[in-house]
Amino acid sequence: MTWRQVPAAAADLVFPLVCGGCGRPGTPWCPRCDRAWHDVPVAARPRIPPGVPVWALGRYRGPHRQGIIAVKEHDRRDLIPPLGAALAHAVRVLAGWGEMPDADRLTLIPAPTRRMSARRRGGDRVTAIAEHAAPLLGSRVVVTPLLVTSATARDSAGLDARARARNLAGAVRLRAGPCPPLGGAALLIDDVITTGATAAESVRVLRAAGVGVAAVVVLAAA
C-alpha cells in the first residue's frame, strides 16, 4: 500500500463501502442491483386510487427497498445518480409501451414531503432523483416542485388507508406564488406508494390548479 492509499483505506475502515441495494462489500452499487432497478415497470393498484395510472420501478423489497432506505435514512447521496438513471429508464420504457402521453414537454412533479423530514435528511431526495433523471430524458423534460405538505400533517407511518387520507386531506398544497404555466404533460414522482393517499391528494390539488397529471411513477410499490 502506498501513502496515497492510506486515507482511502482508513476511511473504508470507518465507513465501509457497501452496495446500497444488497450490502455487497467493495462497491457502492453493484451490477446485480442495477439490473434489478432497470427491470420493466410494474402497474400498481393502491387502495386509494389517484384517478390516473400508477407505475412502479419494482416492488418494495430487496434492492428497491434497501436502496430507498439507504438514500432516505442513511444519507447515501451517492445512490441518487443510479436511482435517477433507473427512473429515466422506466419513463422511456413506459413511453415505448404507449403509456406516456404524446407531448412536446414533460414535467416531473415530485410528490410533497414534510419539511421536517426533508431537513432531517439533508434535502428532498425525491426531487434530487427526479432532477438527475430529467436530463437523461432530454431537454424537453423538466422538474418543477409544485407541492408542499403543511405542518399540520403528521408522519403517516403506521396509519391505515383511511387514516392516511384523513391526515392528508387539505394538507397538500401548492407552493407559495403563482403556479407556473407547464404545458405538455406532467408526471407525479414519488419514492414509495403504499395506500395511495399522498398520490390521490396530490393529483387532486394539481388538477384543481389546472395541471393535468398523466400518471404517477414511483420508485417502489409497497
Short mmCIF file of C-alpha atoms in Angstrom, two decimals:
data_model
loop_
_atom_site.label_atom_id
_atom_site.label_comp_id
_atom_site.label_asym_id
_atom_site.label_seq_id
_atom_site.Cartn_x
_atom_site.Cartn_y
_atom_site.Cartn_z
CA MET A 1 0.00 0.00 0.00
CA THR A 2 1.33 3.43 -0.94
CA TRP A 3 0.97 6.52 1.22
CA ARG A 4 -1.64 7.84 -1.22
CA GLN A 5 -3.86 4.85 -0.45
CA VAL A 6 -3.73 5.23 3.32
CA PRO A 7 -6.52 7.86 3.67
CA ALA A 8 -8.88 5.84 1.47
CA ALA A 9 -8.13 2.65 3.36
CA ALA A 10 -8.68 4.37 6.70
CA ALA A 11 -11.97 5.84 5.50
CA ASP A 12 -13.10 2.41 4.34
CA LEU A 13 -12.45 1.02 7.81
CA VAL A 14 -14.60 3.71 9.41
CA PHE A 15 -17.25 3.84 6.66
CA PRO A 16 -17.14 0.52 4.84
CA LEU A 17 -18.01 0.75 1.15
CA VAL A 18 -21.02 -1.48 0.54
CA CYS A 19 -23.67 -1.73 -2.13
CA GLY A 20 -26.72 0.34 -1.22
CA GLY A 21 -29.03 -2.32 -2.60
CA CYS A 22 -27.71 -5.58 -1.17
CA GLY A 23 -24.82 -4.78 1.16
CA ARG A 24 -22.18 -6.37 -1.06
CA PRO A 25 -18.79 -5.05 0.08
CA GLY A 26 -16.38 -3.11 -2.11
CA THR A 27 -18.85 -1.25 -4.33
CA PRO A 28 -21.45 1.47 -3.74
CA TRP A 29 -23.87 -0.03 -6.28
CA CYS A 30 -23.40 -3.50 -7.73
CA PRO A 31 -24.37 -4.61 -11.27
CA ARG A 32 -26.95 -7.07 -9.94
CA CYS A 33 -28.87 -4.36 -8.06
CA ASP A 34 -28.58 -2.03 -11.03
CA ARG A 35 -30.15 -4.68 -13.27
CA ALA A 36 -32.97 -5.18 -10.76
CA TRP A 37 -33.72 -1.45 -10.76
CA HIS A 38 -33.70 -1.39 -14.58
CA ASP A 39 -36.27 -4.16 -14.90
CA VAL A 40 -39.57 -3.30 -16.61
CA PRO A 41 -42.02 -1.17 -14.61
CA VAL A 42 -45.00 -2.81 -12.94
CA ALA A 43 -48.54 -1.50 -12.59
CA ALA A 44 -49.53 -0.63 -9.02
CA ARG A 45 -53.11 -0.57 -7.75
CA PRO A 46 -53.20 1.30 -4.42
CA ARG A 47 -56.22 1.09 -2.17
CA ILE A 48 -56.88 4.79 -2.70
CA PRO A 49 -56.74 5.21 -6.48
CA PRO A 50 -55.44 8.61 -7.64
CA GLY A 51 -57.53 8.51 -10.82
CA VAL A 52 -54.52 8.06 -13.13
CA PRO A 53 -52.31 5.06 -13.87
CA VAL A 54 -49.68 4.25 -11.25
CA TRP A 55 -46.40 2.64 -12.29
CA ALA A 56 -43.58 1.41 -10.06
CA LEU A 57 -39.99 0.55 -10.89
CA GLY A 58 -40.45 -2.54 -8.71
CA ARG A 59 -41.92 -3.90 -5.52
CA TYR A 60 -40.79 -2.52 -2.17
CA ARG A 61 -38.48 -5.38 -1.31
CA GLY A 62 -34.92 -6.49 -1.96
CA PRO A 63 -32.71 -3.93 -3.75
CA HIS A 64 -35.60 -1.50 -4.22
CA ARG A 65 -36.39 -1.35 -0.53
CA GLN A 66 -32.76 -1.24 0.58
CA GLY A 67 -31.82 1.39 -1.99
CA ILE A 68 -34.64 3.71 -0.96
CA ILE A 69 -33.87 3.29 2.74
CA ALA A 70 -30.18 3.95 2.09
CA VAL A 71 -30.94 7.21 0.28
CA LYS A 72 -33.62 8.45 2.67
CA GLU A 73 -32.42 7.27 6.06
CA HIS A 74 -28.68 6.68 5.72
CA ASP A 75 -27.72 9.75 3.67
CA ARG A 76 -26.43 7.70 0.72
CA ARG A 77 -26.45 10.62 -1.69
CA ASP A 78 -24.13 8.64 -3.96
CA LEU A 79 -27.15 6.49 -4.87
CA ILE A 80 -29.12 9.42 -6.29
CA PRO A 81 -27.49 9.11 -9.77
CA PRO A 82 -28.19 5.37 -10.23
CA LEU A 83 -31.75 5.74 -8.94
CA GLY A 84 -32.26 8.74 -11.20
CA ALA A 85 -30.97 6.72 -14.14
CA ALA A 86 -33.38 3.91 -13.26
CA LEU A 87 -36.28 6.38 -13.12
CA ALA A 88 -35.36 7.75 -16.55
CA HIS A 89 -35.18 4.19 -17.90
CA ALA A 90 -38.67 3.43 -16.58
CA VAL A 91 -40.15 6.54 -18.19
CA ARG A 92 -38.55 5.62 -21.51
CA VAL A 93 -39.95 2.08 -21.26
CA LEU A 94 -43.43 3.40 -20.46
CA ALA A 95 -43.21 5.78 -23.41
CA GLY A 96 -42.27 2.85 -25.63
CA TRP A 97 -45.34 0.99 -24.38
CA GLY A 98 -47.55 3.93 -25.28
CA GLU A 99 -48.28 4.64 -21.60
CA MET A 100 -46.92 8.19 -21.71
CA PRO A 101 -48.86 10.99 -23.43
CA ASP A 102 -47.52 12.25 -26.74
CA ALA A 103 -46.47 15.76 -25.73
CA ASP A 104 -43.70 18.18 -26.65
CA ARG A 105 -42.90 18.86 -22.99
CA LEU A 106 -42.88 16.64 -19.92
CA THR A 107 -42.85 17.96 -16.35
CA LEU A 108 -41.79 15.76 -13.45
CA ILE A 109 -43.55 16.94 -10.28
CA PRO A 110 -42.10 15.48 -7.07
CA ALA A 111 -44.66 14.37 -4.50
CA PRO A 112 -44.72 16.60 -1.41
CA THR A 113 -42.71 15.78 1.65
CA ARG A 114 -42.89 17.13 5.17
CA ARG A 115 -40.39 19.96 5.60
CA MET A 116 -39.16 18.49 8.87
CA SER A 117 -38.41 15.18 7.17
CA ALA A 118 -36.60 16.89 4.29
CA ARG A 119 -34.45 18.91 6.70
CA ARG A 120 -33.60 15.82 8.70
CA ARG A 121 -32.48 14.02 5.55
CA GLY A 122 -30.49 16.96 4.23
CA GLY A 123 -32.86 17.68 1.36
CA ASP A 124 -35.76 16.30 -0.63
CA ARG A 125 -34.49 13.02 -2.04
CA VAL A 126 -37.38 12.51 -4.48
CA THR A 127 -36.69 15.91 -6.06
CA ALA A 128 -32.98 15.13 -6.28
CA ILE A 129 -33.63 11.81 -8.03
CA ALA A 130 -36.08 13.44 -10.45
CA GLU A 131 -33.56 16.20 -11.18
CA HIS A 132 -30.98 13.58 -12.09
CA ALA A 133 -33.45 11.72 -14.31
CA ALA A 134 -34.69 14.74 -16.26
CA PRO A 135 -31.52 15.50 -18.30
CA LEU A 136 -31.27 11.82 -19.21
CA LEU A 137 -34.72 12.09 -20.82
CA GLY A 138 -33.90 15.10 -22.97
CA SER A 139 -34.05 18.86 -22.97
CA ARG A 140 -37.86 18.93 -23.04
CA VAL A 141 -38.15 17.24 -19.65
CA VAL A 142 -38.06 19.49 -16.58
CA VAL A 143 -38.57 19.11 -12.84
CA THR A 144 -40.99 21.52 -11.16
CA PRO A 145 -41.53 21.10 -7.39
CA LEU A 146 -45.05 22.48 -7.05
CA LEU A 147 -46.30 20.72 -3.93
CA VAL A 148 -45.68 21.02 -0.22
CA THR A 149 -47.16 19.31 2.82
CA SER A 150 -48.39 21.62 5.56
CA ALA A 151 -47.09 21.37 9.09
CA THR A 152 -50.50 20.12 10.24
CA ALA A 153 -49.92 16.73 8.59
CA ARG A 154 -48.25 14.22 10.86
CA ASP A 155 -45.98 11.36 9.86
CA SER A 156 -48.17 8.78 8.14
CA ALA A 157 -46.07 5.77 9.14
CA GLY A 158 -48.29 3.16 10.76
CA LEU A 159 -51.56 4.70 9.59
CA ASP A 160 -54.06 2.68 7.58
CA ALA A 161 -55.54 3.88 4.29
CA ARG A 162 -58.48 5.71 5.85
CA ALA A 163 -56.31 7.43 8.48
CA ARG A 164 -53.75 8.45 5.86
CA ALA A 165 -56.47 10.00 3.73
CA ARG A 166 -57.83 11.96 6.72
CA ASN A 167 -54.31 13.04 7.68
CA LEU A 168 -53.58 14.44 4.22
CA ALA A 169 -56.98 15.97 3.47
CA GLY A 170 -56.25 19.65 2.84
CA ALA A 171 -52.61 19.24 3.88
CA VAL A 172 -51.11 19.03 0.38
CA ARG A 173 -50.82 22.48 -1.13
CA LEU A 174 -49.21 24.34 -3.98
CA ARG A 175 -46.05 26.21 -3.15
CA ALA A 176 -46.45 29.90 -2.47
CA GLY A 177 -46.64 32.08 -5.55
CA PRO A 178 -48.39 31.71 -8.89
CA CYS A 179 -48.45 28.28 -10.47
CA PRO A 180 -46.08 28.42 -13.48
CA PRO A 181 -47.59 27.53 -16.86
CA LEU A 182 -46.47 23.99 -17.53
CA GLY A 183 -47.89 22.93 -20.86
CA GLY A 184 -47.40 19.45 -22.23
CA ALA A 185 -47.81 16.51 -19.86
CA ALA A 186 -46.97 16.00 -16.19
CA LEU A 187 -45.96 13.01 -14.10
CA LEU A 188 -46.17 12.83 -10.31
CA ILE A 189 -42.97 11.25 -8.97
CA ASP A 190 -42.63 9.62 -5.54
CA ASP A 191 -40.42 7.11 -3.78
CA VAL A 192 -42.87 4.56 -2.32
CA ILE A 193 -46.60 4.19 -2.78
CA THR A 194 -48.46 2.38 -0.01
CA THR A 195 -52.14 3.22 0.33
CA GLY A 196 -52.12 5.86 -2.43
CA ALA A 197 -53.33 8.65 -0.14
CA THR A 198 -50.48 11.04 -0.96
CA ALA A 199 -50.76 10.42 -4.69
CA ALA A 200 -54.53 10.86 -4.70
CA GLU A 201 -54.43 14.12 -2.75
CA SER A 202 -51.54 15.43 -4.87
CA VAL A 203 -53.34 14.69 -8.13
CA ARG A 204 -56.49 16.35 -6.78
CA VAL A 205 -54.62 19.53 -5.82
CA LEU A 206 -52.79 19.69 -9.16
CA ARG A 207 -55.98 19.18 -11.14
CA ALA A 208 -57.67 21.95 -9.17
CA ALA A 209 -54.80 24.22 -10.24
CA GLY A 210 -55.25 23.25 -13.88
CA VAL A 211 -52.33 20.81 -14.03
CA GLY A 212 -53.21 17.57 -15.77
CA VAL A 213 -51.27 14.64 -14.33
CA ALA A 214 -50.96 11.81 -16.85
CA ALA A 215 -49.60 9.19 -14.45
CA VAL A 216 -47.88 8.55 -11.15
CA VAL A 217 -44.43 6.95 -11.31
CA VAL A 218 -42.88 5.68 -8.08
CA LEU A 219 -39.61 4.00 -7.25
CA ALA A 220 -41.36 1.13 -5.49
CA ALA A 221 -44.83 -0.12 -4.62
CA ALA A 222 -45.39 -1.48 -1.12
#
